[in-house]
Structure formats: C-alpha cells, structure tokens
CSV table of C-alpha atoms in Angstrom, one decimal:
chain,number,residue,atom,x,y,z
A,148,MET,CA,99.8,94.9,63.7
A,149,THR,CA,97.7,98.0,64.0
A,150,ALA,CA,99.5,101.4,64.2
A,151,ALA,CA,98.8,103.0,67.5
A,152,GLY,CA,97.4,106.1,65.9
A,153,ASN,CA,94.8,104.2,64.0
A,154,SER,CA,93.8,101.9,66.8
A,155,ALA,CA,90.3,102.0,68.4
A,156,LEU,CA,91.9,101.0,71.7
A,157,PHE,CA,92.7,103.6,74.5
A,158,PRO,CA,96.5,104.1,74.5
A,159,THR,CA,96.9,102.7,78.0
A,160,TYR,CA,99.9,100.5,77.1
A,161,ALA,CA,103.3,101.2,75.6
A,162,ARG,CA,103.2,98.2,73.3
A,163,TYR,CA,106.2,96.5,71.8
A,164,PRO,CA,106.1,96.2,68.0
A,165,ILE,CA,105.3,92.5,68.1
A,166,THR,CA,101.9,90.8,67.5
A,167,LEU,CA,101.9,87.4,69.2
A,168,VAL,CA,99.4,84.9,67.7
A,169,LYS,CA,100.4,81.4,69.0
A,170,GLY,CA,102.0,79.9,72.1
A,171,GLU,CA,103.1,76.5,73.2
A,172,GLY,CA,105.1,75.7,76.3
A,173,SER,CA,107.8,78.3,76.7
A,174,ARG,CA,107.7,79.5,73.1
A,175,VAL,CA,105.5,82.0,71.2
A,176,TRP,CA,105.1,83.0,67.6
A,177,ASP,CA,104.3,86.3,66.0
A,178,ASP,CA,102.1,87.1,63.0
A,179,THR,CA,105.1,86.7,60.7
A,180,GLY,CA,105.9,83.3,62.0
A,181,LYS,CA,108.9,84.4,64.0
A,182,GLU,CA,109.6,82.2,67.0
A,183,TYR,CA,110.5,83.6,70.5
A,184,ILE,CA,111.6,82.0,73.8
A,185,ASP,CA,109.3,83.5,76.4
A,186,LEU,CA,111.1,84.6,79.6
A,187,MET,CA,108.2,86.9,80.7
A,188,SER,CA,105.2,84.5,80.8
A,189,GLY,CA,102.7,87.3,80.3
A,190,ILE,CA,104.3,89.0,83.4
A,191,ALA,CA,104.3,85.9,85.6
A,192,VAL,CA,100.9,84.7,84.4
A,193,THR,CA,101.5,81.6,82.3
A,194,ASN,CA,103.3,79.7,85.1
A,195,LEU,CA,102.8,76.4,83.3
A,196,GLY,CA,103.8,77.7,79.9
A,197,HIS,CA,101.4,78.4,77.1
A,198,ALA,CA,98.3,76.1,76.6
A,199,PRO,CA,99.3,73.6,79.3
A,200,GLN,CA,97.5,70.3,78.6
A,201,ALA,CA,96.2,69.7,82.1
A,202,VAL,CA,94.5,73.1,82.3
A,203,LYS,CA,93.2,72.8,78.8
A,204,GLU,CA,91.5,69.5,79.5
A,205,LYS,CA,89.8,70.9,82.7
A,206,LEU,CA,88.7,73.9,80.8
A,207,VAL,CA,87.2,71.9,77.9
A,208,GLU,CA,85.4,69.7,80.4
A,209,GLN,CA,84.0,72.6,82.2
A,210,LEU,CA,83.0,74.5,79.0
A,211,ASP,CA,80.8,71.5,78.1
A,212,GLN,CA,79.0,71.8,81.4
A,213,LEU,CA,78.5,75.3,82.8
A,214,TRP,CA,80.2,78.7,82.1
A,215,HIS,CA,78.8,81.2,84.5
A,216,VAL,CA,76.3,81.4,87.4
A,217,SER,CA,75.9,84.1,89.9
A,218,ASN,CA,77.7,83.9,93.2
A,219,LEU,CA,74.2,83.8,94.7
A,220,PHE,CA,74.5,80.0,94.1
A,221,HIS,CA,77.0,77.4,95.4
A,222,ILE,CA,79.8,76.7,92.9
A,223,PRO,CA,81.5,73.4,93.6
A,224,ASN,CA,84.8,74.4,91.8
A,225,GLN,CA,85.1,77.4,94.1
A,226,GLU,CA,84.8,75.2,97.2
A,227,LYS,CA,87.4,72.8,95.8
A,228,LEU,CA,89.9,75.5,94.9
A,229,ALA,CA,89.4,77.2,98.2
A,230,GLN,CA,90.1,73.9,100.0
A,231,LEU,CA,93.3,73.3,97.9
A,232,LEU,CA,94.5,76.8,98.7
A,233,THR,CA,93.8,76.7,102.4
A,234,GLU,CA,95.1,73.2,102.9
A,235,ASN,CA,98.4,74.4,101.4
A,236,SER,CA,98.7,77.8,103.1
A,237,CYS,CA,98.3,79.6,106.4
A,238,ALA,CA,94.8,80.9,105.3
A,239,ASP,CA,91.4,79.6,106.4
A,240,LYS,CA,89.1,81.6,104.1
A,241,VAL,CA,89.2,82.6,100.4
A,242,PHE,CA,87.4,85.3,98.4
A,243,PHE,CA,87.6,84.9,94.6
A,244,CYS,CA,87.7,87.7,92.1
A,245,SER,CA,89.1,88.3,88.6
A,246,THR,CA,92.3,90.3,88.9
A,247,GLY,CA,95.2,91.2,91.2
A,248,ALA,CA,94.0,94.7,91.7
A,249,GLU,CA,90.6,93.4,92.8
A,250,ALA,CA,92.3,91.0,95.2
A,251,ASN,CA,94.3,93.8,96.8
A,252,GLU,CA,91.2,96.0,96.8
A,253,ALA,CA,89.4,93.3,98.8
A,254,ALA,CA,92.3,93.0,101.2
A,255,ILE,CA,92.2,96.8,101.9
A,256,LYS,CA,88.5,96.7,102.4
A,257,LEU,CA,88.7,93.6,104.7
A,258,ALA,CA,91.5,95.2,106.8
A,259,ARG,CA,89.4,98.4,107.3
A,260,ARG,CA,86.2,96.6,107.9
A,261,TYR,CA,87.8,94.2,110.5
A,262,ALA,CA,89.1,97.3,112.4
A,263,GLN,CA,85.9,99.2,112.2
A,264,LYS,CA,83.2,96.5,112.4
A,265,VAL,CA,84.8,93.8,114.5
A,266,LEU,CA,87.4,95.6,116.7
A,267,GLN,CA,85.4,98.8,116.6
A,268,ASN,CA,88.5,100.9,117.0
A,269,GLY,CA,87.8,103.2,114.0
A,270,LYS,CA,91.2,102.6,112.4
A,271,TYR,CA,91.6,102.8,108.7
A,272,GLU,CA,95.2,103.7,107.8
A,273,ILE,CA,97.4,101.2,105.9
A,274,ILE,CA,101.2,101.5,105.7
A,275,THR,CA,102.7,100.5,102.3
A,276,PHE,CA,106.2,100.9,100.9
A,277,ASN,CA,108.0,103.2,98.5
A,278,MET,CA,108.4,101.6,95.0
A,279,SER,CA,105.6,99.1,95.8
A,280,PHE,CA,103.0,98.2,93.1
A,281,HIS,CA,99.5,97.1,94.2
A,282,GLY,CA,97.3,97.7,91.2
A,283,ARG,CA,95.5,100.4,89.2
A,284,THR,CA,92.1,100.7,90.8
A,285,LEU,CA,91.8,104.0,92.7
A,286,ALA,CA,92.5,102.5,96.1
A,287,THR,CA,95.3,100.2,94.9
A,288,LEU,CA,97.1,102.8,92.9
A,289,THR,CA,96.9,105.0,96.1
A,290,ALA,CA,98.4,102.1,98.0
A,291,THR,CA,101.2,101.9,95.4
A,292,GLY,CA,104.4,103.7,96.5
A,293,GLN,CA,105.1,105.2,93.0
A,294,ASP,CA,103.9,108.7,92.1
A,295,LYS,CA,103.9,108.0,88.4
A,296,VAL,CA,100.8,105.8,88.6
A,297,LYS,CA,98.9,108.5,90.5
A,298,GLU,CA,99.3,111.4,88.0
A,299,GLY,CA,96.0,112.9,86.9
A,300,PHE,CA,93.8,110.9,89.3
A,301,LEU,CA,93.6,113.4,92.2
A,302,PRO,CA,92.0,113.5,94.7
A,303,LEU,CA,93.1,110.1,96.0
A,304,PRO,CA,91.4,108.1,98.8
A,305,GLU,CA,92.7,108.8,102.3
A,306,GLY,CA,94.4,106.4,104.5
A,307,PHE,CA,97.7,105.3,103.0
A,308,VAL,CA,101.2,106.2,104.2
A,309,TYR,CA,104.5,105.0,102.7
A,310,ALA,CA,107.6,103.7,104.4
A,311,PRO,CA,111.1,103.0,103.0
A,312,TYR,CA,111.4,99.2,102.1
A,313,ASN,CA,113.5,97.1,104.5
A,314,ASP,CA,113.6,99.9,107.1
A,315,ILE,CA,111.8,98.7,110.3
A,316,GLU,CA,112.5,101.9,112.3
A,317,ALA,CA,110.9,104.0,109.6
A,318,VAL,CA,107.8,101.7,109.8
A,319,ARG,CA,107.7,102.0,113.6
A,320,GLY,CA,107.7,105.7,113.3
A,321,LEU,CA,104.7,105.7,110.9
A,322,VAL,CA,102.5,103.5,113.1
A,323,SER,CA,99.8,105.7,114.6
A,324,ASP,CA,96.5,105.4,116.4
A,325,LYS,CA,94.9,105.3,112.9
A,326,THR,CA,96.9,102.3,111.6
A,327,CYS,CA,95.0,99.1,111.0
A,328,ALA,CA,97.4,97.2,108.7
A,329,ILE,CA,100.7,97.0,106.9
A,330,MET,CA,100.7,95.8,103.2
A,331,ILE,CA,103.9,94.5,101.6
A,332,GLU,CA,105.3,92.6,98.6
A,333,MET,CA,107.8,90.0,99.7
A,334,VAL,CA,109.6,90.8,96.5
A,335,GLN,CA,108.9,94.2,94.9
A,336,GLY,CA,108.4,93.1,91.3
A,337,GLU,CA,107.5,96.3,89.4
A,338,GLY,CA,109.7,98.2,91.8
A,339,GLY,CA,112.9,96.5,90.4
A,340,VAL,CA,112.8,92.9,91.6
A,341,LEU,CA,113.8,93.7,95.2
A,342,PRO,CA,113.5,90.8,97.7
A,343,ALA,CA,112.7,91.8,101.3
A,344,ASP,CA,115.4,91.4,103.9
A,345,PRO,CA,114.4,88.3,106.0
A,346,ALA,CA,115.2,90.1,109.3
A,347,PHE,CA,113.0,93.0,108.2
A,348,ILE,CA,110.0,90.8,107.5
A,349,LYS,CA,110.4,89.0,110.9
A,350,GLN,CA,110.5,92.4,112.6
A,351,LEU,CA,107.5,93.6,110.6
A,352,ALA,CA,105.5,90.5,111.7
A,353,GLU,CA,106.5,91.1,115.3
A,354,LEU,CA,105.5,94.8,115.1
A,355,CYS,CA,102.1,93.8,113.7
A,356,GLU,CA,101.7,91.3,116.6
A,357,GLU,CA,102.7,93.9,119.2
A,358,ARG,CA,100.5,96.7,117.9
A,359,GLY,CA,97.5,94.6,116.8
A,360,LEU,CA,97.9,95.4,113.1
A,361,LEU,CA,97.0,93.1,110.2
A,362,LEU,CA,99.9,92.0,108.0
A,363,ILE,CA,98.9,91.8,104.3
A,364,ALA,CA,101.2,90.1,101.8
A,365,ASP,CA,100.7,91.1,98.2
A,366,GLU,CA,101.6,87.9,96.4
A,367,ILE,CA,100.0,88.8,93.1
A,368,GLN,CA,103.3,88.3,91.3
A,369,THR,CA,105.2,86.1,93.8
A,370,GLY,CA,102.5,83.6,94.6
A,371,VAL,CA,101.8,80.1,93.2
A,372,GLY,CA,105.3,78.7,93.1
A,373,ARG,CA,107.1,81.6,91.4
A,374,THR,CA,109.7,82.2,94.0
A,375,GLY,CA,110.6,78.7,94.9
A,376,LYS,CA,107.9,78.2,97.5
A,377,LEU,CA,104.2,77.9,96.9
A,378,PHE,CA,103.8,81.3,98.5
A,379,ALA,CA,106.7,83.8,99.0
A,380,TYR,CA,105.9,84.5,102.7
A,381,GLU,CA,107.0,80.9,103.4
A,382,HIS,CA,110.6,82.0,102.8
A,383,TYR,CA,110.4,84.3,105.8
A,384,GLY,CA,109.0,82.0,108.5
A,385,ILE,CA,106.0,84.2,109.1
A,386,GLU,CA,102.2,84.0,108.5
A,387,PRO,CA,100.4,87.0,107.0
A,388,ASP,CA,96.9,87.6,108.2
A,389,ILE,CA,95.9,88.3,104.6
A,390,PHE,CA,97.6,87.5,101.3
A,391,THR,CA,96.5,88.0,97.7
A,392,LEU,CA,97.0,86.0,94.5
A,393,ALA,CA,96.2,86.4,90.8
A,394,LYS,CA,98.7,86.2,88.0
A,395,GLY,CA,99.8,82.6,88.1
A,396,LEU,CA,96.7,81.2,89.7
A,397,GLY,CA,94.8,80.4,86.6
A,398,ALA,CA,97.8,79.5,84.3
A,399,GLY,CA,96.6,82.2,81.9
A,400,PHE,CA,92.9,82.2,82.7
A,401,PRO,CA,91.8,85.4,84.6
A,402,ILE,CA,91.3,84.7,88.3
A,403,GLY,CA,92.3,86.4,91.5
A,404,ALA,CA,91.9,85.5,95.2
A,405,MET,CA,92.2,87.1,98.6
A,406,LEU,CA,93.0,84.7,101.4
A,407,GLY,CA,92.8,85.3,105.1
A,408,LYS,CA,92.9,84.0,108.6
A,409,GLY,CA,89.6,82.6,110.0
A,410,LYS,CA,89.3,85.5,112.6
A,411,LEU,CA,88.7,87.9,109.7
A,412,ALA,CA,85.6,86.1,108.4
A,413,GLU,CA,83.4,88.0,110.8
A,414,ALA,CA,84.3,91.3,109.1
A,415,PHE,CA,82.4,90.4,105.9
A,416,ASN,CA,78.8,89.5,105.6
A,417,ALA,CA,76.5,88.9,102.7
A,418,GLY,CA,76.5,92.1,100.6
A,419,SER,CA,79.6,93.7,102.1
A,420,HIS,CA,81.8,92.8,99.2
A,421,GLY,CA,81.5,90.9,95.9
A,422,SER,CA,82.6,90.3,92.3
A,423,THR,CA,80.3,89.4,89.4
A,424,PHE,CA,83.0,87.3,87.7
A,425,GLY,CA,84.8,86.2,90.8
A,426,GLY,CA,85.3,82.5,90.9
A,427,THR,CA,83.2,81.4,88.0
A,428,PRO,CA,83.0,77.7,87.3
A,429,ILE,CA,85.5,78.1,84.4
A,430,ALA,CA,88.0,80.3,86.2
A,431,THR,CA,88.1,78.0,89.2
A,432,ALA,CA,88.4,74.9,87.0
A,433,ALA,CA,91.6,76.6,85.6
A,434,GLY,CA,92.7,77.4,89.1
A,435,ILE,CA,92.2,73.8,90.3
A,436,ALA,CA,94.2,72.3,87.4
A,437,SER,CA,96.9,74.9,87.9
A,438,ILE,CA,97.4,74.3,91.6
A,439,GLU,CA,97.2,70.5,91.3
A,440,THR,CA,99.8,70.5,88.4
A,441,ILE,CA,102.1,72.8,90.4
A,442,LEU,CA,101.9,70.6,93.6
A,443,GLU,CA,102.0,67.2,91.8
A,444,ASN,CA,105.1,68.2,89.8
A,445,LYS,CA,106.9,70.0,92.6
A,446,LEU,CA,107.2,73.1,90.5
A,447,PRO,CA,108.1,75.4,93.4
A,448,GLU,CA,111.2,73.3,94.0
A,449,ARG,CA,112.0,73.4,90.3
A,450,ALA,CA,111.6,77.2,90.3
A,451,ALA,CA,114.1,77.4,93.2
A,452,GLU,CA,116.6,75.2,91.4
A,453,LEU,CA,116.3,77.0,88.1
A,454,GLY,CA,116.3,80.4,89.8
A,455,THR,CA,119.6,79.7,91.5
A,456,TYR,CA,121.1,78.2,88.3
A,457,THR,CA,120.0,81.3,86.3
A,458,VAL,CA,121.3,83.9,88.8
A,459,ASN,CA,124.7,82.0,89.1
A,460,LYS,CA,125.0,81.7,85.3
A,461,LEU,CA,124.2,85.4,84.8
A,462,GLN,CA,126.6,86.5,87.5
A,463,GLU,CA,129.4,84.3,86.0
A,464,ARG,CA,128.9,85.7,82.5
A,465,LEU,CA,128.1,89.3,83.3
A,466,GLN,CA,130.4,90.0,86.3
A,467,ALA,CA,132.8,92.0,84.2
A,468,ASN,CA,130.2,93.7,82.1
A,469,PRO,CA,130.2,97.5,83.0
A,470,LEU,CA,126.5,97.8,82.1
A,471,ILE,CA,125.5,95.5,85.0
A,472,SER,CA,125.4,96.7,88.6
A,473,LYS,CA,123.4,93.8,90.3
A,474,ILE,CA,121.7,90.5,89.6
A,475,ARG,CA,119.1,89.4,92.1
A,476,GLY,CA,115.9,87.6,92.7
A,477,LEU,CA,114.0,84.8,94.3
A,478,GLY,CA,113.2,81.6,92.5
A,479,LEU,CA,112.2,82.4,88.9
A,480,LEU,CA,111.6,86.1,89.5
A,481,ILE,CA,115.0,87.6,88.5
A,482,GLY,CA,116.2,91.1,87.9
A,483,ILE,CA,119.3,92.3,86.0
A,484,GLU,CA,120.0,95.8,87.2
A,485,CYS,CA,121.7,97.9,84.5
A,486,THR,CA,123.7,101.1,84.9
A,487,GLN,CA,121.6,102.8,82.3
A,488,PRO,CA,117.9,102.6,81.1
A,489,ALA,CA,117.1,99.1,80.0
A,490,GLY,CA,114.6,99.9,77.2
A,491,GLU,CA,117.0,99.7,74.2
A,492,ILE,CA,118.7,96.6,75.6
A,493,ILE,CA,115.3,94.9,76.0
A,494,SER,CA,114.2,95.8,72.5
A,495,GLU,CA,117.4,94.3,71.0
A,496,ILE,CA,116.8,91.1,73.1
A,497,HIS,CA,113.3,90.9,71.6
A,498,LYS,CA,114.7,91.3,68.1
A,499,ARG,CA,116.9,88.2,68.7
A,500,GLY,CA,113.9,86.1,69.6
A,501,VAL,CA,113.8,86.2,73.5
A,502,LEU,CA,111.0,88.0,75.4
A,503,VAL,CA,111.9,89.8,78.6
A,504,ILE,CA,110.4,92.9,80.3
A,505,PRO,CA,111.5,95.9,82.4
A,506,ALA,CA,111.0,96.3,86.1
A,507,GLY,CA,111.3,100.0,86.6
A,508,ALA,CA,113.6,102.0,84.4
A,509,ASN,CA,116.8,100.1,84.5
A,510,VAL,CA,116.1,96.5,85.4
A,511,ILE,CA,115.6,93.6,83.0
A,512,ARG,CA,113.1,91.2,84.5
A,513,LEU,CA,113.1,87.5,83.8
A,514,VAL,CA,109.9,85.5,84.8
A,515,PRO,CA,109.9,82.4,82.7
A,516,SER,CA,107.3,79.6,83.2
A,517,LEU,CA,108.0,77.2,86.0
A,518,THR,CA,108.0,74.4,83.3
A,519,ILE,CA,110.5,76.0,80.9
A,520,PRO,CA,112.9,73.4,79.4
A,521,GLN,CA,116.5,73.8,80.3
A,522,GLU,CA,117.6,74.3,76.7
A,523,ASP,CA,115.2,77.2,76.3
A,524,LEU,CA,116.4,78.8,79.5
A,525,ASP,CA,120.0,78.4,78.4
A,526,ARG,CA,119.3,79.9,75.0
A,527,GLY,CA,117.6,82.8,76.6
A,528,ILE,CA,120.5,83.4,78.9
A,529,ASP,CA,122.9,83.2,75.9
A,530,VAL,CA,121.0,85.9,74.0
A,531,ILE,CA,120.8,88.3,77.0
A,532,CYS,CA,124.5,87.9,77.6
A,533,GLU,CA,125.4,88.4,73.9
A,534,VAL,CA,123.3,91.6,73.7
A,535,LEU,CA,124.8,93.0,76.9
A,536,ALA,CA,128.3,92.2,75.8
A,537,GLU,CA,127.7,93.9,72.4
A,538,LYS,CA,126.2,97.0,74.1
A,539,ALA,CA,129.1,97.2,76.5
A,540,ALA,CA,131.6,97.0,73.7
A,541,ALA,CA,129.8,99.6,71.7
A,542,ALA,CA,129.7,102.0,74.7
A,543,VAL,CA,133.5,102.1,75.0
A,544,GLN,CA,134.2,102.7,71.3
C-alpha cells in the first residue's frame, strides 16, 4: 500500500487502508493474504462476482481476435449486444460508451437535441431531484442534486432544476416552457438507497405524457438485474423514453450504454455524438456474456429473493438496535440507515473481513453480487449485526 502523501495519483478518492489484489466469486483478498466477503461488488459493478468464467471465456476468445477498431466500422458484437438489450427492454436503439457519466451525458444531449432539432421548440431544461447522483462530468455533476459534488467547478452549465424526490406537486410546479425532460433514479443509490414511491413514478410518467416531456431513467446502479428485475423501471409499470446503464453491464469490464425509444433516433446523426472507446469488440463481448448469463440463470429473480431475505434478516436482528433507524432497498441494493455517521461502523466491518460501503453520511450500503453464495451472504449479515450490536452496547456505557 502506498501512503497517500507519497502517491503520484491525484487525491480524488478517500481510499480505505486496504489493497485488494485477487478476487474470485464473492470473495477478495488483500496484499497480506487476508480474505474478505465482498458485499459491495465494486459499487454494483461485479454483478456476477469476481472473474466469472462465462465472461472470462468470451473475453479471452475476443482478445485472440480483435481488441479495438474505430466506430467508423461495423462492430458485430455491438449489434449483438444492442439486440439483446432492446429485445429485453422497452428501448429500440442503443448508444455505447465507456462509463455511467458518459451514458448520462449522452441522455442529456439526446433530450436537448430531440427538443431543438426534431420538435424545434427550443426547450433545454431538465428537471432532476434533490440527493440524486448522475456522474462527475460537468453536465452530469450539474444534473446531480447534491451541492458537495459541485464545489469549485463554477460556472456550471445552464438548464437543470431540482425537485424534492417523491413529490409530484413540486415537480408540476417546476415544469416550464423551457422543460424538455425529467431525469430520475428509480432508487437513489448514492443519495441513501431511497426507492421511488410507485405512485410517484406513475404520476411522473403521466406528467411527461401530458406535457410532452421525455422521461429519462438513470439505471447506472439499478440496471442489469440489481433490483430484482432486469431494469428497475419494470417495477413501476412505466416505460422511460431513455434509460442509461453502466456499472453491472460488463461484469467488471468498462462499458456504458444509453438506450432510447425509436422516435429519438432522428435527433442524432453521424457526428452529433460519439465515444472513442464506446462499444469496443472487447467491451461488448463482456456485455454479451454478462447479459446472457444473467438471463439464462434468472439472476434478477435471485436478486429479488435474496434481497427480501436480507432485508427481513436485518430487520429481525436489528429492530431493537438504537443505532438503526431504517432498513430499506430493492432487490440486492440495500441500505441500513444509522442514527449517526456510518464511517466508523463501516471501517470496523471491514476489519472483520466484510466489505460494505456508505451511501451518503449515515447509510451502510450492501450491493453484493447477484451470484453470492447463501453462506457468504449469511456470514456478511452476521458480521454487520455483530459490529452494530457492539457499537450500540458501547454507546450506552
């Protein structure tokens, strides 16, 4: 491990004092040989666990053939992955990129361009939500409803307004003659693992229909089986005009995607948007293997079952713990809300061989792989409950 003060890296991350060097399934090992149960999956990235065999085989096969070509040429893997995604979603078209921020940036650009080039109404404003998180590019951090990510980056791009989450009347009040779209996470991950109210999402979709607005679902963290459906919008009985994917799409290999309804295709033409590394033969090979594995093994259903099991188990064991105020989530995206900052609790859980992460200041976030063995999940729950029990006991002494 390199001390932060001596590192040649920019200090853009508050790193935990752990150096991970190996991963297999739901377990990882550090440079001292210590083993951890991984309940964070690289923040919802390693959906299939570490080094999944099906993805590894596809990657090795592709590595022997072709690594990169420009998007100026046809890429068969892109076409196949796009077909897999559109056949299993409400979307008709796909744009590939490398990260979630890039996918959301593409969604913002598509919404504005559809309004200005196709509808020719000059609209550009997008309503997003307080405590949302949409990325760290200049446009996506502006879309984000948290001031802390914007500090020092002024002036920010124009065209974003922020509404309280789950408050349809507030959203109605913000729609103006400038509004072209509403962008929302079905579960606010970074904002504290807050699922949207089903009635609110229905009303939001109806509002978009009434006012001719595009509905954009940010599924960077919730997509690809994480919440118990292949895509989280499916829980709500609505179809977004645009939705975005990244984290779990490549099972650990970087790839992002923006998906949209066919009517939006007219807004983009050759040269209006692009991504040098978007949808390379290797990245899309990983995406194909990932989606096929998830569908063939019914992993969204497994995520739903394990998510319900985990929430019930935590509620049963933590209901009397004074440090816990709420336990919530959707599928295997679970938050344990504490009555105090969660940093020290998380560090102690790490020391005992289980990896979890915060969501905001006082929520412990669990995002294990969709393939985690039951015994590993149970061991992780045991450690979390043991630490919280000890912290609660210490607090009253």
